[in-house]
XYZ file of C-alpha atoms in Angstrom:
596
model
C 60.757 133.874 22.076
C 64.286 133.251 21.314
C 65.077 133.885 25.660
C 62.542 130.912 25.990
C 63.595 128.487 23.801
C 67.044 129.159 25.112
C 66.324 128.813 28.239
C 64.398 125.658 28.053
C 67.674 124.637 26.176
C 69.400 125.003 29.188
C 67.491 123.074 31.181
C 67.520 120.398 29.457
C 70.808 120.564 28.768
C 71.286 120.701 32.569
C 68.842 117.667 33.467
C 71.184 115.724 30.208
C 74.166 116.487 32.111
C 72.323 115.334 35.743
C 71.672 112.250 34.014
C 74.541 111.484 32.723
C 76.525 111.713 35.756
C 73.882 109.698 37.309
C 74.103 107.072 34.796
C 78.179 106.729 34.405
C 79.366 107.684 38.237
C 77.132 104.986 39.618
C 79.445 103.747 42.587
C 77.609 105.795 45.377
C 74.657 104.086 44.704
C 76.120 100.632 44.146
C 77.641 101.191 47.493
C 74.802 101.967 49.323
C 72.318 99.752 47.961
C 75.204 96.740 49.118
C 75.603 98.190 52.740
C 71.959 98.744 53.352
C 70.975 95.598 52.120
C 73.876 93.720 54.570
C 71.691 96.183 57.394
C 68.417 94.454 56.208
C 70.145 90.959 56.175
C 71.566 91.643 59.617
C 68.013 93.003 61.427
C 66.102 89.425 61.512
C 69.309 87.019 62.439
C 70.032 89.991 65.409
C 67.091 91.511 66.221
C 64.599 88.654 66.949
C 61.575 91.512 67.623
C 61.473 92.122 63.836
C 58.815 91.649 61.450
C 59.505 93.453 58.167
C 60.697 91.581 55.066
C 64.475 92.114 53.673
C 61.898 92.977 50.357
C 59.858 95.855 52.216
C 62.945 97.476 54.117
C 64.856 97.548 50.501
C 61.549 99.302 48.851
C 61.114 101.576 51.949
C 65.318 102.617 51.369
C 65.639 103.095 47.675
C 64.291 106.589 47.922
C 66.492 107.739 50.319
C 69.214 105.723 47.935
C 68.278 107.691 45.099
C 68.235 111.082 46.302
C 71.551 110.957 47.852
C 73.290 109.473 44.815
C 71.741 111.976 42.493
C 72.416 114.784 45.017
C 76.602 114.840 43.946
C 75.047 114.865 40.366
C 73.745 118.533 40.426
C 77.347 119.688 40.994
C 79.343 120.531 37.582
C 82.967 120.158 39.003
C 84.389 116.422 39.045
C 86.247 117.167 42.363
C 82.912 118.747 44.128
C 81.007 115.275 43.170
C 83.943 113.513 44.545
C 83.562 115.101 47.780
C 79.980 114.997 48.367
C 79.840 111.430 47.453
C 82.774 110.702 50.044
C 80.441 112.337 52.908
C 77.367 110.730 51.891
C 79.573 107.523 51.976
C 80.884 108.073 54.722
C 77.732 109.239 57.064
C 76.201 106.306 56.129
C 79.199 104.301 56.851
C 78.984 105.387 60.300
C 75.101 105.148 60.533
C 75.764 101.779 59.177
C 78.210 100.836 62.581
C 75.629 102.552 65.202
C 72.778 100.536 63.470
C 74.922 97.259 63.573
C 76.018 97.550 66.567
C 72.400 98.232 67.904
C 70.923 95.242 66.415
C 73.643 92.994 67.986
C 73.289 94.579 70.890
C 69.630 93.665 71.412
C 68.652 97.480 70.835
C 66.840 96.182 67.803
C 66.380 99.414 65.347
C 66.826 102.984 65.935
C 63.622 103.485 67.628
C 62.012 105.946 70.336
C 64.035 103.635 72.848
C 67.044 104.740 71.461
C 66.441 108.577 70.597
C 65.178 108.835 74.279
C 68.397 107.707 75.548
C 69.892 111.050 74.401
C 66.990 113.101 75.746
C 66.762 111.774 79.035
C 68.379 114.242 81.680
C 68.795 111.292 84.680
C 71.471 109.012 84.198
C 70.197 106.509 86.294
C 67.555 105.496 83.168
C 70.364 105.770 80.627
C 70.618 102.568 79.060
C 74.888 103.169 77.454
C 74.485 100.084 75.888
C 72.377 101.852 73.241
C 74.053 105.242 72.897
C 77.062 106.181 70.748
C 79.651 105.733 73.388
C 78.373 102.201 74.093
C 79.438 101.097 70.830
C 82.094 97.883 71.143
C 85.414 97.634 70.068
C 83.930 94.341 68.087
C 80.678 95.428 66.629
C 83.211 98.174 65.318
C 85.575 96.131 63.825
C 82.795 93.898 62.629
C 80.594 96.545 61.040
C 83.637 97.869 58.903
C 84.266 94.430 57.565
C 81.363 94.342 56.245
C 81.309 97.822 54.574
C 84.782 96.648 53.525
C 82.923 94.061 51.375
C 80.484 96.223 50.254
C 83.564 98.658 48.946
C 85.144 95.141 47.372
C 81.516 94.592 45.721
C 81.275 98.575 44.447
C 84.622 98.499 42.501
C 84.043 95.067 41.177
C 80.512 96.287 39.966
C 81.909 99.570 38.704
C 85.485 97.831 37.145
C 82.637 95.461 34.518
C 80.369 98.810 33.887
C 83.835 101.076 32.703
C 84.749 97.657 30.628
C 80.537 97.334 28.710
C 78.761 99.545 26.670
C 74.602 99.379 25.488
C 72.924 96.433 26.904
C 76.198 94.572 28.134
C 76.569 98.096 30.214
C 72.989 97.440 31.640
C 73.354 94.347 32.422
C 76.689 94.244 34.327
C 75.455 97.326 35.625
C 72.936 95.218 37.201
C 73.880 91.257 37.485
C 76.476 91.306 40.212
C 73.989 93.686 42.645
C 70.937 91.203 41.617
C 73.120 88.239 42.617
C 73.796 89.736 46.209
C 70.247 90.631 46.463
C 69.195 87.187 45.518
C 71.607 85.473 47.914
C 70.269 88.219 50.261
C 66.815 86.989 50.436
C 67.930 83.146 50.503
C 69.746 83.955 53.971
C 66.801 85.859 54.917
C 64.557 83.621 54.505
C 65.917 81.143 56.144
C 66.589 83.498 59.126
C 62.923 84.993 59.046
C 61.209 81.865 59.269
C 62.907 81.887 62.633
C 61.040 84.767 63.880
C 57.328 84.340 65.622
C 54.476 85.667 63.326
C 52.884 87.378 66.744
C 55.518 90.317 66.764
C 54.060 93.348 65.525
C 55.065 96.754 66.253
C 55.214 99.314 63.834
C 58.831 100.496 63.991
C 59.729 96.992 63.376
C 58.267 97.113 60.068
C 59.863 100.238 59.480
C 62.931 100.813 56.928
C 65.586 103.655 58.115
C 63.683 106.970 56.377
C 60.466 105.623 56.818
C 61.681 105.145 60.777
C 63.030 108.323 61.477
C 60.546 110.185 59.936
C 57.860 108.185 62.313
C 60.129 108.179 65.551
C 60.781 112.194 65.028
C 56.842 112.801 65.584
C 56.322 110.593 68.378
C 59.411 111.783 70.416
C 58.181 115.144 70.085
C 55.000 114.354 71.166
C 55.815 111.918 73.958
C 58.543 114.704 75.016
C 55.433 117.112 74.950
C 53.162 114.456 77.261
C 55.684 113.896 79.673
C 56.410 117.078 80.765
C 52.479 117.521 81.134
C 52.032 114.874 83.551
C 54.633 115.167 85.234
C 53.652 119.131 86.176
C 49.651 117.500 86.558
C 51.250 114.936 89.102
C 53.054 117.682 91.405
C 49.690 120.451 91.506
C 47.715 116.882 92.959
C 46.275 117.633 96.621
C 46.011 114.834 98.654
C 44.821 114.749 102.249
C 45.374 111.917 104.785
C 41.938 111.764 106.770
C 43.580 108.793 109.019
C 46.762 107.142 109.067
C 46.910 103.828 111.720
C 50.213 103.776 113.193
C 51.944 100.499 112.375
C 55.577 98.960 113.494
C 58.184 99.355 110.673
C 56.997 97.123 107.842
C 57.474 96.618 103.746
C 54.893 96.881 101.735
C 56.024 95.101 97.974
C 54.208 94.890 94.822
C 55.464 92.890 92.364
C 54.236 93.109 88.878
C 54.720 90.398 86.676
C 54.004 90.518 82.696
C 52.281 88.560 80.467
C 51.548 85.435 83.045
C 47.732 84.073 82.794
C 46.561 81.577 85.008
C 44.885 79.509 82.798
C 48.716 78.486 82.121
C 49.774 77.871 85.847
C 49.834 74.788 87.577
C 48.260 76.235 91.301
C 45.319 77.479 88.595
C 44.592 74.058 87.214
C 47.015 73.549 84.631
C 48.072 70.298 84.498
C 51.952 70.646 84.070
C 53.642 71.187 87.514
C 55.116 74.368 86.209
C 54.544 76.465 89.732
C 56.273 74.450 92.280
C 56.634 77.033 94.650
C 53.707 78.870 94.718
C 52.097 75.594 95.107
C 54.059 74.837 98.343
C 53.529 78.216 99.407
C 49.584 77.958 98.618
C 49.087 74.725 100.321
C 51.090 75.902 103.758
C 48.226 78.933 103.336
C 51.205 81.569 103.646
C 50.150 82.714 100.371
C 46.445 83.675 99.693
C 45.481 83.390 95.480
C 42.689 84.911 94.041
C 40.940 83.196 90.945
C 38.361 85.752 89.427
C 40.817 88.511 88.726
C 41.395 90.751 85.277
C 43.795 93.212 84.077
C 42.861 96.401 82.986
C 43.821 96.613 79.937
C 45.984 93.829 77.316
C 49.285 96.103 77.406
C 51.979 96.801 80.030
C 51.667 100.859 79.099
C 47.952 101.220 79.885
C 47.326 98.354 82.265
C 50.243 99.531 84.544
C 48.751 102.975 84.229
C 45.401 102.088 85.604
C 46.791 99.970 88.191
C 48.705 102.110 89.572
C 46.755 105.171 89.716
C 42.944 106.235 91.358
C 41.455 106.331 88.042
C 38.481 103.464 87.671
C 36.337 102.308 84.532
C 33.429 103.935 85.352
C 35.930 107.273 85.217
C 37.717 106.171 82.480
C 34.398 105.797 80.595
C 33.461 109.331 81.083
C 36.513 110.560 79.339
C 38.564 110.943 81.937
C 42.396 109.615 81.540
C 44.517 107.923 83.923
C 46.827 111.146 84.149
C 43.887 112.926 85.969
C 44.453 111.052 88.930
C 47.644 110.615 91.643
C 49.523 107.574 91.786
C 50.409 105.164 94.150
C 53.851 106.005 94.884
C 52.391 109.637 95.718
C 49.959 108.702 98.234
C 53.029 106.453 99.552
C 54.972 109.357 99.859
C 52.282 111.431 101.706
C 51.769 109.170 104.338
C 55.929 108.951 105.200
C 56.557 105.562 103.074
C 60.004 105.162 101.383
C 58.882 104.639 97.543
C 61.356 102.429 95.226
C 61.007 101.715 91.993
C 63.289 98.423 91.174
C 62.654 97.046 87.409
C 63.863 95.039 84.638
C 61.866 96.740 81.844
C 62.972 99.246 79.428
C 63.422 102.833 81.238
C 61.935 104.800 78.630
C 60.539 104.193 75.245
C 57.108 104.812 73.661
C 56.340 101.742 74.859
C 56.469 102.275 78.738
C 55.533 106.234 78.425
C 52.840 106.058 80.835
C 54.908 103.834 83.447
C 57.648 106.685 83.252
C 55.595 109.146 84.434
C 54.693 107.118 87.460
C 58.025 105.947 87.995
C 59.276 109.312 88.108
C 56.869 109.341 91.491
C 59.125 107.381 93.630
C 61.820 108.836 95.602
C 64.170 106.418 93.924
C 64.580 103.995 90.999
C 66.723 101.312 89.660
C 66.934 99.768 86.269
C 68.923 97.167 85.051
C 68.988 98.053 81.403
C 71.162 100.780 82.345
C 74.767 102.167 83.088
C 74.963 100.141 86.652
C 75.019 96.523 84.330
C 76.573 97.914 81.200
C 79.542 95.788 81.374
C 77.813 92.618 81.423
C 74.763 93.827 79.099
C 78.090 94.362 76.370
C 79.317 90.655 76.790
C 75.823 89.391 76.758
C 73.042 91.780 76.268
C 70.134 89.034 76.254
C 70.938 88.030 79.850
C 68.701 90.255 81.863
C 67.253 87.736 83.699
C 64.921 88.760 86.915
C 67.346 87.347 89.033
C 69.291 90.549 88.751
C 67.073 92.309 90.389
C 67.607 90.359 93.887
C 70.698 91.792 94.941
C 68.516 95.195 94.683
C 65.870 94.178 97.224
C 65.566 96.957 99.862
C 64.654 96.487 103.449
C 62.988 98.765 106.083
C 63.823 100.909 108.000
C 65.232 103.381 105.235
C 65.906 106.812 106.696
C 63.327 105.300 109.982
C 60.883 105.017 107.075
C 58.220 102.333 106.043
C 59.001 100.785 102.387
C 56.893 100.537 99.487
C 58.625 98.484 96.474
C 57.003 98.276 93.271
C 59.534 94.967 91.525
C 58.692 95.263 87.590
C 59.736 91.746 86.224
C 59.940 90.681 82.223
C 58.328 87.946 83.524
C 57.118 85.931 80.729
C 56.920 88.449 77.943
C 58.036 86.783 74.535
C 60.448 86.008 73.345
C 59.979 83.348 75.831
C 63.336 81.733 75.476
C 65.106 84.999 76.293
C 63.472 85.044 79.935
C 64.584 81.830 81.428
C 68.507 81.112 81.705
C 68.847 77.273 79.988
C 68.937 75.645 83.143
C 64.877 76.129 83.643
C 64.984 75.120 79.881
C 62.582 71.790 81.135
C 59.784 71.388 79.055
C 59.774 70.529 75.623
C 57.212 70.253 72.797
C 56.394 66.737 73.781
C 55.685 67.641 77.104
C 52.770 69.954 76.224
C 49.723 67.378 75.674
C 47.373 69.791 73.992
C 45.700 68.131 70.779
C 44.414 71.115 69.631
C 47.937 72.875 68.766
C 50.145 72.697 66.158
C 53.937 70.565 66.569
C 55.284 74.305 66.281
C 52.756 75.881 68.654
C 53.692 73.423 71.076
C 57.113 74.327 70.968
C 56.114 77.981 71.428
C 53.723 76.546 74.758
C 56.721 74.708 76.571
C 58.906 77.830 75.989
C 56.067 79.641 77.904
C 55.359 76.968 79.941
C 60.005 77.072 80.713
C 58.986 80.782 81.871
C 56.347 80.371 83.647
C 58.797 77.798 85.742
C 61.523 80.240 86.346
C 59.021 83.296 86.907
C 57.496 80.904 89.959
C 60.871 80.484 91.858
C 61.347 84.253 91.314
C 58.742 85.459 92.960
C 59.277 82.688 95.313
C 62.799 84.303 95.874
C 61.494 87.703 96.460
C 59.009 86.374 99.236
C 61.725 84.489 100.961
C 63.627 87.610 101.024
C 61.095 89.357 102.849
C 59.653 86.242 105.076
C 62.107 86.927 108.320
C 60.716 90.901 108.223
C 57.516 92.187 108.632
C 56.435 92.392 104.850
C 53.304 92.381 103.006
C 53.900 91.188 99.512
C 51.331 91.260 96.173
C 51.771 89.836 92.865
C 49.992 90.204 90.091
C 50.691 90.346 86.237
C 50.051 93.511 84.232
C 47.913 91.426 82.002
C 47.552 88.145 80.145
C 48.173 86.501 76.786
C 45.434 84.622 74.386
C 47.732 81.023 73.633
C 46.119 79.714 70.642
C 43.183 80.220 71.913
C 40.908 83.203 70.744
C 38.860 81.604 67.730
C 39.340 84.990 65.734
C 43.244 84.764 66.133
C 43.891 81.015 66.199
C 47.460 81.325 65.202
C 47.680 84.309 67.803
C 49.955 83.613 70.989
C 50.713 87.410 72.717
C 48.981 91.026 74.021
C 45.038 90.497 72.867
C 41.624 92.324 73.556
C 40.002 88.886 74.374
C 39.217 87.675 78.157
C 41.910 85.403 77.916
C 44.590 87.908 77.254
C 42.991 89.505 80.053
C 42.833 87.634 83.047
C 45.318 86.966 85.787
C 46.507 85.844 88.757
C 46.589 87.467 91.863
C 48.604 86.479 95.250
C 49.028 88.143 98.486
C 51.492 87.002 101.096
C 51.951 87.833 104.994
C 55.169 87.617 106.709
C 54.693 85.651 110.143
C 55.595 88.629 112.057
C 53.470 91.190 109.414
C 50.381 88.868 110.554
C 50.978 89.326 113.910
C 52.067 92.920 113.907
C 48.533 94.065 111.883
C 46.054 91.212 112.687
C 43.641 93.938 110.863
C 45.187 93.614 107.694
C 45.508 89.803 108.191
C 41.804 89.476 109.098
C 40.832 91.219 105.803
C 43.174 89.655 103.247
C 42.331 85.866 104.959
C 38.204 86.429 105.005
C 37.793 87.623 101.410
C 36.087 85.223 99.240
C 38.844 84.133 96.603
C 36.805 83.834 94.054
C 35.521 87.875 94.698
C 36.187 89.409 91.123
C 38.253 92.090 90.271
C 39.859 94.335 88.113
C 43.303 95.996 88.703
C 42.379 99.240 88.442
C 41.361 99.165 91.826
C 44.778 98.200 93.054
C 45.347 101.278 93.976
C 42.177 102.162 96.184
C 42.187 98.649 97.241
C 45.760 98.300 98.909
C 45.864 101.964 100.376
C 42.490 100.803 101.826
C 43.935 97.402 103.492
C 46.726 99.237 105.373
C 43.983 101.825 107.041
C 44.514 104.983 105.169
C 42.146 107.191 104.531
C 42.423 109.816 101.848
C 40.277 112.465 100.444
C 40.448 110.486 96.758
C 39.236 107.276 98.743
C 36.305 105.317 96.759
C 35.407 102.031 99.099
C 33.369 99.903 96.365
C 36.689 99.612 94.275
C 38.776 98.403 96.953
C 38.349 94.657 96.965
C 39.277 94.180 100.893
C 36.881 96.770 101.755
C 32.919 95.912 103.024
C 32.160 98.600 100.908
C 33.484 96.527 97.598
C 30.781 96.272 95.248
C 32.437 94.809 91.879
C 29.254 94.240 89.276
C 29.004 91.187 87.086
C 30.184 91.214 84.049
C 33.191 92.710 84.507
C 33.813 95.343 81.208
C 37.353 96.280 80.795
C 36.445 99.585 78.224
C 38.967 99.691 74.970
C 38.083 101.987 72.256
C 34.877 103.546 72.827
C 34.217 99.447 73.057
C 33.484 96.930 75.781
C 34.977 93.812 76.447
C 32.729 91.244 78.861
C 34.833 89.090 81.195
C 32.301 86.054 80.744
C 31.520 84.409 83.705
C 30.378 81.198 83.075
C 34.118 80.605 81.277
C 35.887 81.903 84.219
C 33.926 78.941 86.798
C 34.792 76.279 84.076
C 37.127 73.575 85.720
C 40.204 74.835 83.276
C 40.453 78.361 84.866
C 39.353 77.180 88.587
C 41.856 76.829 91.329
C 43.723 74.108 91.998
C 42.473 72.173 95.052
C 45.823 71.354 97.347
């Protein structure tokens, strides 16, 4: 009995001490509490894809704050504390200058896109920028100002608590960090209300523990899936039943992002925002299509279905669209040289699915990587699609054919960050639209600003191609609802509803293409335009066009095929649910064709 009682006086006599030292060697604590609150003040004026609150990513950080101040605590000698402390400090010092210098940097957060960076064996998808070694000189020096300050702050703090005993030790203990707090949120908030409410994903709400705990399971897994497909993608058999032979010719698809027609000018809009296509359109050299609808409401999943043989009615049997080959691979059957040129992300959990497929092609080009680091250090939110021209390939290549898939940013918000401020044209004013808001306006001429610059793009890419023999199909991976789905009225991004589903759909002919395959010409100039479609027949549908026949052919999806047999409704599956393309809103006079 006496062994008991003395042992429980030990322990408490241990947890006194714990406390203690917890309560009168506050300065690791202090310090951190300052440095990760400067990181939470930082996040929304840098990383404009944020959504948390400086108040959740505090709450989500204080229990990683307490356990490493109380860790030094459990130590009896003075000079053991000391050092612990010192290398708590200082790792989170130097987490602290990484993290800073990714926000500036337009890396946003430590996120999948930036622990994939270290796990990705091919340096042509490296994007530097966001790795250790990409670290500036002036996001260094920065950084340790700051954590400077926050040392300034933590001996001021702990200089009043060593002076104050009883309540006057509580309360100094706690006044000067409440006061930076406080002024904390005012700059916050005033930086916040900056941000648009649409942005949403879930490592942006994230604080650092809650983060890395999150990021450390989906890397693992998407590690895991990747190595899956890619294995699935190289056991695929595919046969060529019959292969016309055609003089050397380019085949490009460009995909845009997040452009609906209801929103274009050669659609109906009534703001001349598509000056080019227009031109192009009413010189019939390039052929629109009005009833068309992505996939899916997300790059990841509508690119995958695009670009792959898998259909709906597949896709609603449980199949996935790993189960089938891609484009690029039936490319590379029939002798094609496949290219990959893009001005997305390389790898992150967002574009999974697209990495698999890129990895298809027989080469790729990003960039968001090493080959534009120098520029993306000066001025990391100038990745315009321009930069993708000088990148253009031409046939022959090694006495092959070319297929180019071009993967624009297109319009994808934030809008203002896709347009350089020359095609910075329309303004709220300009958008006459009673239904909106003065601040949804704003948003809608930003869109409408990117919209502008994404039409002389494309129109850049054609003229590249117009003096070769070149076939050349845009389309976006899939729309945006503006405003305009009655359920999300305040809603302007990525959205189940038909209207963040459709979009448009060109096809252009080189002069010499036309006259060099008068078959293809024939079938791309006699469809109906107004023939609906989905783009998960892009696939079956352009390997169709060119004359290739394959033993994973299915004619009824291929829209330039007699065989084509697209039902109405169209139902784009999401979630064990459907969603109905409704007709009768796609023939309404706002979502018709312009007449030229």
């Amino acid at each position: 009995m006496k062994a008991h009682s003395t042992n429980n006086e030990r322990v408490k006599n241990f947890v006194h001490r714990i406390i203690f030292r917890f309560w009168h060697e506050p300065w690791l604590g202090v310090f951190l509490i300052l440095l990760l609150t400067v990181e939470g003040i930082s996040i929304p004026k840098w990383a404009t894809n944020y959504q948390g609150t400086l108040l959740h990513y505090l709450i989500g950080i204080l229990p990683l704050v307490f356990v490493c101040s109380l860790l030094p605590t459990f130590f009896e000698k003075r000079v053991v504390r000391r050092i612990i402390s010192a290398f708590i400090a200082l790792l989170f010092s130097l987490l602290f200058i990484y993290q800073f210098h990714l926000i500036k940097c337009g890396g946003g957060l430590i996120s999948p896109t930036i622990i994939l960076q270290y796990n990705n064996g091919n340096a042509a998808e490296i994007q530097t920028q966001f790795m250790v070694r990409g670290i500036t000189l002036n996001n260094v020096l920065l950084s340790l100002a700051y954590i400077l300050g926050c040392m300034l702050i933590t001996f001021i703090v702990i200089s009043l608590i060593h002076k104050k005993h009883g309540i006057i030790h509580i309360i100094s203990y706690c006044t000067p960090i409440l006061a930076f707090i406080i002024f904390s949120f005012a700059v916050q908030r005033n930086l916040y209300s900056k941000i648009p409410s649409y942005l949403s994903e879930k490592y942006f709400f994230l604080s650092t523990n809650e983060r890395f705990y999150s990021l450390s399971k989906d890397i693992i897994k998407q590690k895991d899936d990747k190595e899956r497909i890619a294995k699935k993608f190289q056991e695929f058999k595919i046969a060529i039943n019959e292969q016309p032979l055609r003089p050397p010719h380019n085949v490009v698809l460009i995909i845009g992002e997040s452009l609906r027609p209801l929103d274009m000018h050669c659609y109906g809009y009534p703001l001349q925002n598509t000056p080019h296509i227009d031109s192009l359109i009413a010189t019939k050299q390039l052929i629109p299509y009005t009833h068309v609808a992505s996939a899916f409401f997300n790059t990841n999943k509508a690119i995958a279905l695009m670009l792959t043989y898998i259909t709906r009615e597949q896709e609603l049997k449980g199949q996935e669209w790993y189960d089938y080959p891609t484009l690029p691979l039936f490319f590379n059957k029939v002798g094609y040289y496949t290219y990959w040129c893009s001005n997305q992300e390389p790898s992150s959990v967002w574009v999974s699915y697209i990495e698999s497929i890129y990895n298809t092609c027989q080469e790729k080009y990003f960039v968001l990587t090493d080959n534009n680091l120098k520029r993306l250090e000066t001025d990391p939110d100038e990745n315009y699609d321009e930069y993708l021209f000088p990148q253009l390939k031409h046939t022959p290549i090694d006495g092959k054919n070319l297929f180019e898939i071009v993967h624009l940013q297109g319009n994808h918000s934030i809008y203002t960050e896709r347009y350089p401020k020359k095609w910075n044209v329309y303004n709220a004013n300009d958008i006459n639209e009673s239904r909106l808001k003065p601040q949804d306006r704003q948003i809608t001429a930003e869109y409408m600003n990117s919209i502008l610059y994404n039409d002389w793009i494309v129109s850049e890419v054609i003229k590249h191609y117009s003096n070769s023999s070149s076939i050349i199909i845009y389309l976006s991976d899939h729309g945006i609802s503006r405003f305009d789905d009655p359920n999300k009225p305040n809603h302007f991004h990525h959205n189940p509803h038909y209207t963040g589903l459709r979009i448009p759909f060109f096809v252009y002919m080189s002069k010499q293409f036309e006259k060099e395959n008068p078959d293809v010409a024939q079938k791309v100039r006699n469809l109906n335009p107004n023939t609906p479609f989905v783009s998960d027949g892009l696939s079956h549908s352009l390997i169709d066009l060119l004359g290739i026949k394959t033993n994973w052919d299915d004619p009824k999806h291929a829209i330039w095929n007699k065989a084509y047999n697209e039902p109405l409704p169209r139902k784009i599956p999401n979630n064990g649910k459907i969603i109905i393309m409704p007709e009768d809103t796609l023939r309404n006079n706002t979502l018709s064709l312009r007449k030229h």
